[in-house]
XYZ file of C-alpha atoms in Angstrom:
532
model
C 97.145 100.502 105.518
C 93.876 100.214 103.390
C 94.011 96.591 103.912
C 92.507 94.278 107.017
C 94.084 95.033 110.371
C 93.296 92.304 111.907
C 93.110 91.581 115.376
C 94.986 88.820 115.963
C 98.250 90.622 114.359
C 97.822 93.938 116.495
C 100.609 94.474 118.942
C 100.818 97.773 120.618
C 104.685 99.082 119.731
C 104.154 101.416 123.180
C 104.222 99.027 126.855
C 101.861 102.085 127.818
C 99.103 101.264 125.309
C 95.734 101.335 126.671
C 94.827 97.824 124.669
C 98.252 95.352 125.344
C 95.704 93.199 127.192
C 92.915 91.968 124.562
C 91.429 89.332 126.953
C 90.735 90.461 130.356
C 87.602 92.953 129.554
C 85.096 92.655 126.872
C 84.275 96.416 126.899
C 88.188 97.126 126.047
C 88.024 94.027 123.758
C 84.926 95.576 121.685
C 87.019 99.163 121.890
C 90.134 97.661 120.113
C 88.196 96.012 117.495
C 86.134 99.498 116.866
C 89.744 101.210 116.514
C 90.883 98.930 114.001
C 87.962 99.152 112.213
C 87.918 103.012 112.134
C 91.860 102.901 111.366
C 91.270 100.849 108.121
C 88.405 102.780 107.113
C 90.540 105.916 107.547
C 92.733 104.764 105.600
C 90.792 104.041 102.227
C 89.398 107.386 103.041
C 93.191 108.542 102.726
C 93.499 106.494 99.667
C 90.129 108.949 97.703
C 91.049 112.329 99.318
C 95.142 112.211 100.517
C 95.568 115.829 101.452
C 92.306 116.013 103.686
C 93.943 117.038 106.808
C 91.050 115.736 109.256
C 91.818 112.597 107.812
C 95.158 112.378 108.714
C 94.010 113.963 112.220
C 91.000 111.309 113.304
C 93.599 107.849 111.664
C 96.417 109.757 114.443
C 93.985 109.816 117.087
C 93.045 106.211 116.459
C 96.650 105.083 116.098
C 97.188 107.148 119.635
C 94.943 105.281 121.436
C 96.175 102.185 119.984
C 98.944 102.892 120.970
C 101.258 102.441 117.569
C 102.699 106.131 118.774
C 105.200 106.159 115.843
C 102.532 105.732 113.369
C 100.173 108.119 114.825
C 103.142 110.509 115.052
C 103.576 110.612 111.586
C 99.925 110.961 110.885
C 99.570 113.759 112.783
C 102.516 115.827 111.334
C 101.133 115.451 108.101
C 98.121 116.937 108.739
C 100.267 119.938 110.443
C 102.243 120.119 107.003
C 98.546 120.402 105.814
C 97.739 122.998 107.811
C 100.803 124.983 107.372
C 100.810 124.525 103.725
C 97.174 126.234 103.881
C 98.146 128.920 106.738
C 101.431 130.123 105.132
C 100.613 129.629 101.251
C 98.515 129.039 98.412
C 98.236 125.299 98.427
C 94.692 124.225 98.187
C 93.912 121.659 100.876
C 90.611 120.090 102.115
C 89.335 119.307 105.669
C 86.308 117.808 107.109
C 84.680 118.551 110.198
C 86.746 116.938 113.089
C 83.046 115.542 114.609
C 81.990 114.083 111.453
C 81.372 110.432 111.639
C 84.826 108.174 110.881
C 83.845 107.206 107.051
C 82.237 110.743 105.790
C 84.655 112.815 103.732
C 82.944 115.321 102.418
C 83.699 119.140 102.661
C 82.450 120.676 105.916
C 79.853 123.400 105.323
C 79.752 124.274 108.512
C 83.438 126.702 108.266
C 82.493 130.012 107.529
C 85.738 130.911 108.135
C 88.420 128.207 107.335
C 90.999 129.714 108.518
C 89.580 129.321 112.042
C 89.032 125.150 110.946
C 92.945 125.006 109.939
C 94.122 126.545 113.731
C 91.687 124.449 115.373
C 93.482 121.595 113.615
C 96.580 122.567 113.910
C 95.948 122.652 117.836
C 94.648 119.286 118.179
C 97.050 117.645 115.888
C 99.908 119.437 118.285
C 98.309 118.572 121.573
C 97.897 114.787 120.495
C 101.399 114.905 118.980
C 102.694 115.781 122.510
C 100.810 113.174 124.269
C 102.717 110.914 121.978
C 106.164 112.490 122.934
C 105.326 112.009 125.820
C 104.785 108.495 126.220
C 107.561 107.463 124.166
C 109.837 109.619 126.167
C 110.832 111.758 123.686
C 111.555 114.531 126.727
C 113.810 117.187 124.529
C 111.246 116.331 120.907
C 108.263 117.301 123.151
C 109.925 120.475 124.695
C 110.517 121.752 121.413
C 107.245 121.567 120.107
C 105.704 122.751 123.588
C 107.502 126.244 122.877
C 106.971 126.301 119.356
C 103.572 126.129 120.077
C 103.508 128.548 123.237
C 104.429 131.262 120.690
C 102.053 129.807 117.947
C 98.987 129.628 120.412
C 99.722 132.053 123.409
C 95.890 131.593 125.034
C 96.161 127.830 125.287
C 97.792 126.869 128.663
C 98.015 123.011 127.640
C 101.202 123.804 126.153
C 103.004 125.474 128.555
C 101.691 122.495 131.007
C 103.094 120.039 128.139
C 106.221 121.990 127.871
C 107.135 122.123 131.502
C 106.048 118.765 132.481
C 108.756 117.669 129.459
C 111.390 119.952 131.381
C 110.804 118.086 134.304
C 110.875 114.766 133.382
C 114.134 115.263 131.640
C 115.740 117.102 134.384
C 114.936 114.605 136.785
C 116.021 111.654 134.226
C 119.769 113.137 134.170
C 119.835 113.831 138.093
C 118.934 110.167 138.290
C 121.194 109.210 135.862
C 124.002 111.829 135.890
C 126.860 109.124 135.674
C 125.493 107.704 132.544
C 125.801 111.383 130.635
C 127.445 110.462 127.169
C 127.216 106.958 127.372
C 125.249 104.309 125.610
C 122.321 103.671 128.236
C 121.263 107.393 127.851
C 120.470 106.909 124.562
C 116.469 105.350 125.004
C 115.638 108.051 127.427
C 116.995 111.099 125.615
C 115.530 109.945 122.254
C 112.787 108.219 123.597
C 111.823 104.018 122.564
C 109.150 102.048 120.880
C 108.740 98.729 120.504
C 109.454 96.940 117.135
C 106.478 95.212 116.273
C 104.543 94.323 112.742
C 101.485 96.365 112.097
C 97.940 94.411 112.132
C 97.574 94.739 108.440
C 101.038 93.463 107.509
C 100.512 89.973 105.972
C 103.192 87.325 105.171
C 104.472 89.181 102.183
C 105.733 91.818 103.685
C 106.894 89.624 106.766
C 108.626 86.936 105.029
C 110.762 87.033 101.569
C 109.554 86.794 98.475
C 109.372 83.228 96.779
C 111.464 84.265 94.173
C 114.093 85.569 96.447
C 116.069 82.225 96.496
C 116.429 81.758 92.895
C 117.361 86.033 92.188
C 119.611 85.480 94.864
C 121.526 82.487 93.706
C 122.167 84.318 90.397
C 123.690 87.285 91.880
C 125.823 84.997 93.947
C 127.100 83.809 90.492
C 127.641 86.681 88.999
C 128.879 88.159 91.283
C 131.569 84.916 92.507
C 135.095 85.669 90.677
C 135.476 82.055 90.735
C 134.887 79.894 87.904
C 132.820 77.640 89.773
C 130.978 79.573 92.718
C 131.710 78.729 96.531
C 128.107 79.306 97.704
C 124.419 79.441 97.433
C 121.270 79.925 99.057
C 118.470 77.569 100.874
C 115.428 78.047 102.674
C 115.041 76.319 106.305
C 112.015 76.457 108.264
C 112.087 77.113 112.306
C 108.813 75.372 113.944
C 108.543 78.419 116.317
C 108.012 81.162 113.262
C 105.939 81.264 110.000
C 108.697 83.637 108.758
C 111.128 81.849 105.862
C 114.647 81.720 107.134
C 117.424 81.615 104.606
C 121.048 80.026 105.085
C 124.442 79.955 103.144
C 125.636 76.734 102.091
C 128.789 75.835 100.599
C 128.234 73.902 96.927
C 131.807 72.576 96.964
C 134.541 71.930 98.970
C 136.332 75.013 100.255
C 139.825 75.330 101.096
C 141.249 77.292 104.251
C 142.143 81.253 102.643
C 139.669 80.700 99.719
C 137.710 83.467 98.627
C 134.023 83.034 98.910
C 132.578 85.806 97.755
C 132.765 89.604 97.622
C 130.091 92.174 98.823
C 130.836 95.161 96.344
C 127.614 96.207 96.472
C 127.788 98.549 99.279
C 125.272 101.452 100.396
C 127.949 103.462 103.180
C 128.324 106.548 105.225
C 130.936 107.619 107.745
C 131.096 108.783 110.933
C 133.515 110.615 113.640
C 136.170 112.256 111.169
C 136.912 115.800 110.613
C 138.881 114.611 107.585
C 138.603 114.754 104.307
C 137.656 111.263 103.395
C 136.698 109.183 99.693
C 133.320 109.476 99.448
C 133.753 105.631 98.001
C 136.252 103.682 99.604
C 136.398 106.469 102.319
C 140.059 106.723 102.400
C 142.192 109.789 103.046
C 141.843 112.569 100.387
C 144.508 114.500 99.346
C 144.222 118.279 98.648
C 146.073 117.970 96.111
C 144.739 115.125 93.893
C 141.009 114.737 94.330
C 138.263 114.618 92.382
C 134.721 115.881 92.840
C 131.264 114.350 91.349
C 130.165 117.106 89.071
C 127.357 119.808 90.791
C 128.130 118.479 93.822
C 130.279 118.631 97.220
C 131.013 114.959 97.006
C 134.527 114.185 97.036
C 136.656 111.124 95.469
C 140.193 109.938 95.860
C 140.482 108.630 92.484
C 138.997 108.939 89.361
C 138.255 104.918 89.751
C 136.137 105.585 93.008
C 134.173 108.323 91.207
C 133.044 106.117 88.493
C 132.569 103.630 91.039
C 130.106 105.542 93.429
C 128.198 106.436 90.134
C 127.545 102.929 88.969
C 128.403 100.451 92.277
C 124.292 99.795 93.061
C 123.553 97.370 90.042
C 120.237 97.713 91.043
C 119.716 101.623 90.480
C 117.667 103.034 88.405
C 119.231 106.498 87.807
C 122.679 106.532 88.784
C 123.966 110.236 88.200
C 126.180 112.760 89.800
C 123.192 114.630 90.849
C 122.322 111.896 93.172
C 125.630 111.576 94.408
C 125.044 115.307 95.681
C 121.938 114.052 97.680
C 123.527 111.406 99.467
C 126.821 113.573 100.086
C 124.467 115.946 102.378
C 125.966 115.931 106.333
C 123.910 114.060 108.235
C 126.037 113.014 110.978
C 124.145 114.051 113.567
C 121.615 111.719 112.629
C 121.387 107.830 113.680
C 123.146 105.512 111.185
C 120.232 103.782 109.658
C 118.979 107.596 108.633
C 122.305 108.469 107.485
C 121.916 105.367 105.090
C 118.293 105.853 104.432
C 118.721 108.587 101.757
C 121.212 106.650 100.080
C 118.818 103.153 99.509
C 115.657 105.284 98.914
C 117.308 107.371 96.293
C 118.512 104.411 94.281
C 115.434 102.608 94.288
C 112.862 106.035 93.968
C 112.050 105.208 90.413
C 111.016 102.193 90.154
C 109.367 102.785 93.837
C 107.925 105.641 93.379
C 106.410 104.563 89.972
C 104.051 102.452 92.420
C 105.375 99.046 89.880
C 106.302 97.319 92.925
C 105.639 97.770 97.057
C 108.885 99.159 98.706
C 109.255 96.006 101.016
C 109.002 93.753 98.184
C 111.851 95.642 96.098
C 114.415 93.117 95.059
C 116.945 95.206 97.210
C 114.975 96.002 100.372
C 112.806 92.978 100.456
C 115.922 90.225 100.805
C 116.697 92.555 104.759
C 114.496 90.417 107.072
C 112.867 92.602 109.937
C 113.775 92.478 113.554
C 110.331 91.843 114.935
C 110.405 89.988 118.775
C 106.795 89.374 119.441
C 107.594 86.988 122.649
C 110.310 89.129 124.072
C 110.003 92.977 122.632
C 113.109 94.974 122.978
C 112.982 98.799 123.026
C 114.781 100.741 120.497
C 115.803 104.311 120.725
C 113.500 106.669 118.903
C 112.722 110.316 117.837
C 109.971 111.931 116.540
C 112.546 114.174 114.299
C 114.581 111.105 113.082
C 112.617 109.062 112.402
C 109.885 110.977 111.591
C 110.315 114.491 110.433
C 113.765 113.925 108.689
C 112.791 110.549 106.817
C 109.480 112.690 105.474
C 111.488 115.493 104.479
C 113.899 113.443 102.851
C 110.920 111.791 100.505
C 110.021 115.546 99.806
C 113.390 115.930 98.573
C 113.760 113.366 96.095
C 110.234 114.744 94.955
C 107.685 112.468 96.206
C 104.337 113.120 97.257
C 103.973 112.443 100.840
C 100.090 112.467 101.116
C 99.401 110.846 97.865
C 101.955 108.563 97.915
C 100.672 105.329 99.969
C 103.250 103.064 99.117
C 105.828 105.531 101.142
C 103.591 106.358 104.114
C 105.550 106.146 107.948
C 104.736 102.131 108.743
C 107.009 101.793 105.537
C 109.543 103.963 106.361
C 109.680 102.341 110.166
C 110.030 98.935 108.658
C 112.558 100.197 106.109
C 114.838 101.557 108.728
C 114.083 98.554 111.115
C 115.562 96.582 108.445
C 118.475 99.054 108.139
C 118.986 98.832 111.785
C 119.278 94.903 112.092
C 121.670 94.365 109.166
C 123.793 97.036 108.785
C 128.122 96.543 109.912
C 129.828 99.240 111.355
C 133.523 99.051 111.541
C 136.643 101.426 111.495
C 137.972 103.125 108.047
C 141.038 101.400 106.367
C 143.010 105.146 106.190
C 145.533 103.462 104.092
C 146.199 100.906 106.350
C 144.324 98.063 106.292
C 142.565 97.176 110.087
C 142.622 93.668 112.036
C 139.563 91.821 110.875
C 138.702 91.443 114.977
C 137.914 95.574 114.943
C 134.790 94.881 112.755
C 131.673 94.355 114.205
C 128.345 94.905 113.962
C 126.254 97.256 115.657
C 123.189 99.507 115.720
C 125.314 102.616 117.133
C 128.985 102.374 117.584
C 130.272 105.498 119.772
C 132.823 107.179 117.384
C 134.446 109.323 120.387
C 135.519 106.108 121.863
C 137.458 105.261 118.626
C 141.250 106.793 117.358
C 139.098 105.629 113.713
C 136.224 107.096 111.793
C 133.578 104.571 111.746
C 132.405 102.777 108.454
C 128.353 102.176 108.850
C 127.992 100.127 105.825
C 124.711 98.166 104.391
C 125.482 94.880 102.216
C 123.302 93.418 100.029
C 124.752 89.502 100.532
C 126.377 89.802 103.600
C 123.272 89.624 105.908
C 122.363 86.578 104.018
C 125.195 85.296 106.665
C 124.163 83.965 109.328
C 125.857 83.833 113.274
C 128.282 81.521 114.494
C 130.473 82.032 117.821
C 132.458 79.579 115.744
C 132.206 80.912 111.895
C 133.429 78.833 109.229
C 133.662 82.285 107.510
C 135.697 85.939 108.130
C 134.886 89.327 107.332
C 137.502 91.206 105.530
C 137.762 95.140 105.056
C 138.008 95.162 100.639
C 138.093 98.303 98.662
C 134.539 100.092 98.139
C 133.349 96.626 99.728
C 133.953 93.731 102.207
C 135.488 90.035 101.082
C 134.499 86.803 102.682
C 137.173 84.146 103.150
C 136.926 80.026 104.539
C 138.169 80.367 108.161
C 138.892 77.019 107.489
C 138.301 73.531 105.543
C 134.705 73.901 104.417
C 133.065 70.383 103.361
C 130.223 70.503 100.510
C 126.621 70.925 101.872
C 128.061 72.610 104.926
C 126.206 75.866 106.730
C 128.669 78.963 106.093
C 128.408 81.325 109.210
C 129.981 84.258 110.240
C 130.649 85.841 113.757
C 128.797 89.187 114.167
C 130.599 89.921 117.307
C 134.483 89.265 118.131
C 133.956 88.997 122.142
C 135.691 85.981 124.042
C 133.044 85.632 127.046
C 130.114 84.205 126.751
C 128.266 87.344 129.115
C 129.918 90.144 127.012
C 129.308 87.994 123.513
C 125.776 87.276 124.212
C 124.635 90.843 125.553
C 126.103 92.193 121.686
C 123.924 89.486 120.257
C 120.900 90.886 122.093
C 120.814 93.863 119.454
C 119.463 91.073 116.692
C 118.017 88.086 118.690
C 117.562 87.070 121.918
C 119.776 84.332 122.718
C 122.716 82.589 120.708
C 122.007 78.963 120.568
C 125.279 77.685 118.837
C 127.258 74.484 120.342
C 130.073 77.177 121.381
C 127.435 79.356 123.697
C 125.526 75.897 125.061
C 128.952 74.635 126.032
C 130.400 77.720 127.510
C 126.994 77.796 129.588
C 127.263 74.236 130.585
């Protein structure tokens, strides 16, 4: 975030935001350009002094009023860590005067007392914090801070006006929407919604793949093809509407009807919707009598095969060990898919990450995801301050990383990782010992496991979203142990596109409102006809 944000890449991820129109007044116009300004100059002032908790304060004020509430979300909470860390311990933190100018970060003299400067921060930080739950409808996010803070700071009214203002938006979204209580379309309002959008200092290389993406790709494809001579490789294509690289699958021979293409071992999993005891690897059944548990650890395998699996199936890890197979056994069901998988892809890349050798969107495993960003048509996402903010943070803390210091992990990283998460992971039902029709996978953003007889498989590949869609795919998607396969549908001529179907719908209404959850309309000869 130390770098340009530039004007012409700033898109407000809130439709509220005081600055989504940069044209139609020159006052406003001069006001946006001061924010970003101040906003990048925060930020190399986070950069020389990372656990100055003003800091973190004035850049979530900016980032409020631009109205990037995720951003200034995290922000904020950081500086309340600060000033809990300071209140409740030891920990030596610094703080400048909240009405110093935006560049000056020196000590503030003017404190006698500093525990009076760390409440008076921890105040602002909250009230700003609910002005952001607020306008990204996080209703139930905001009425738990409201009374934490009622308790906390018992003279200010502000919060009990926050708090029951939150009540009362909530209760009068479920009288308005009573009939839609446990379904799907609840989801935004309950856990609020941003936009996805890229931040004004993102530049190409963390929008687009990295050059040598192609060429690393290609050779996993062949090492990982069974086949003497591989099925498949990768090639660029450029769309005239996007400066974003697009990649393809192409076949490099012919392929036969039945043939096996290639196979995606390389799976990063979790499981929903079973009060079973299920393979931590292949999640199968697991018998009480024959299983087998990763040393230190509550994570549980059906076979001794899976065990040594789990430990060494990420060829790209850096430390695989039982200890980390702990971590990523934790229960976080509760959570949305992409968090439960978060742990699981930060924890095999921390090393290298963390050892600041590379940024964490141009890791050779995250970086080859591409982004869902919709600048024309913006679609709103479900979000929450304590799932996407709070637990991803805490999750960094656990795997020992510096929050504050550590730049190349701060929230607009964490967003984008989980955005990428979120627009290529599959979901589909667990095998149980019996192996499911290839038409019950799909993939989706959040599958309802009550509405299933099946525990639900949310699984991130590392080849298959290098697939691309087809409502007629020359390619299927098999269920494979600890993985998924990918067979020719049919004849497949050299040079031809492979494609896969990421929905398994027959109309073209039902079929195209699944596709909305990656792009925003499916332009292949089967939808143009069906539309005719």
């Amino acid at each position: 975030m130390d770098q340009i944000w530039d004007l012409e890449r700033y898109y407000p991820t809130s439709p509220e935001a005081t600055y989504s129109d940069q044209t139609t007044d020159f006052a406003r116009y001069q006001r946006l350009q001061q924010l970003l300004l101040d906003g990048q100059a925060l930020s190399v002032g986070l950069s020389e002094r990372p656990r100055d908790a003003t800091l973190w304060l004035k850049r979530g004020i900016v980032l409020l009023e631009l109205g990037i509430l995720e951003l200034a979300m995290g922000d904020l909470y950081k500086c309340q860590l600060l000033c809990d860390s300071r209140l409740y311990s030891n920990e030596t933190s610094t703080y400048t005067n909240i009405n110093d100018p935006i560049t000056q970060t020196q000590d503030n003299p003017e404190f006698d007392d500093q525990q009076e400067q760390v409440s008076a921060l921890k105040l602002m930080s909250s009230l700003m914090m609910l002005e952001a739950l607020q306008k990204t409808h996080c209703f139930q996010d905001a009425i738990d801070l409201a009374s934490q803070m009622v308790e906390v700071f018992p003279q200010t009214v502000e919060f009990q006006i926050h708090r029951d203002t939150a009540k009362e938006s909530l209760r009068r979204f479920l009288s308005l929407h009573g009939s839609l209580k446990g379904s799907s379309a609840m989801i935004p309002h309950l856990f609020g919604e941003i936009l996805r959008k890229p931040y004004p200092w993102m530049s190409g290389e963390y929008l687009r793949r990295p050059k040598q993406f192609i060429p690393r790709m290609n050779g996993e494809i062949r090492s990982t093809s069974s086949q003497a001579e591989p099925t498949s490789a990768l090639e660029a294509s450029h769309w005239d509407d996007s400066s974003v690289e697009e990649v393809s699958m192409f076949a490099v021979r012919n392929i036969q009807k039945g043939e096996l293409i290639i196979k995606d071992v390389q799976m990063i999993a979790v499981c929903e919707g079973s009060s079973m005891s299920l393979c931590n690897y292949c999640f199968d059944r697991v018998s009480s009598r024959k299983k087998f548990i990763a040393k230190g650890s509550q994570a549980t395998y059906c076979s001794k095969q899976c065990l040594k699996a789990a430990i060494t199936m990420n060829t790209h890890t850096s430390r695989p060990s039982e200890r980390l197979l702990s971590f990523c056994a934790k229960d976080m069901s509760h959570f949305f898919p992409p968090i439960q998988l978060l742990p699981r892809l930060l924890a095999s890349c921390i090393d290298s990450l963390a050892n600041g050798d590379i940024h964490p969107l141009l890791h050779p495993v995250i970086s080859r995801w591409k982004a869902d960003f919709r600048i024309s048509n913006g679609v709103r996402f479900p979000f929450s301050f304590k799932t996407h903010i709070q637990r991803p943070i805490s999750i960094l803390q656990e795997l020992g990383v510096d929050i504050f210091r550590a730049s190349q992990f701060d929230t607009w990283v964490i967003i984008n990782i989980l955005n990428r998460i979120g627009a290529n992971m599959i979901s589909r039902p667990a095998q149980l010992q019996s192996k499911p029709q290839v038409s019950q996978m799909r993939k989706s953003n959040r599958p309802n496991p009550r509405q299933s007889k099946h525990p639900i498989i949310h699984s991130l590949g590392f080849i298959q979203p290098l697939f691309n869609h087809s409502c007629n795919p020359s390619v299927l998607i098999e269920p494979d142990h600890g993985g998924i396969v990918f067979r020719a549908r049919r004849h497949i001529s050299k040079g031809e596109e492979l494609s896969v179907s990421y929905v398994d719908l027959d109309t073209l209404q039902h079929g195209s409102h699944a596709l909305l959850q990656w792009f925003d309309k499916c332009l292949c000869t089967v939808c143009e006809e069906r539309s005719r």
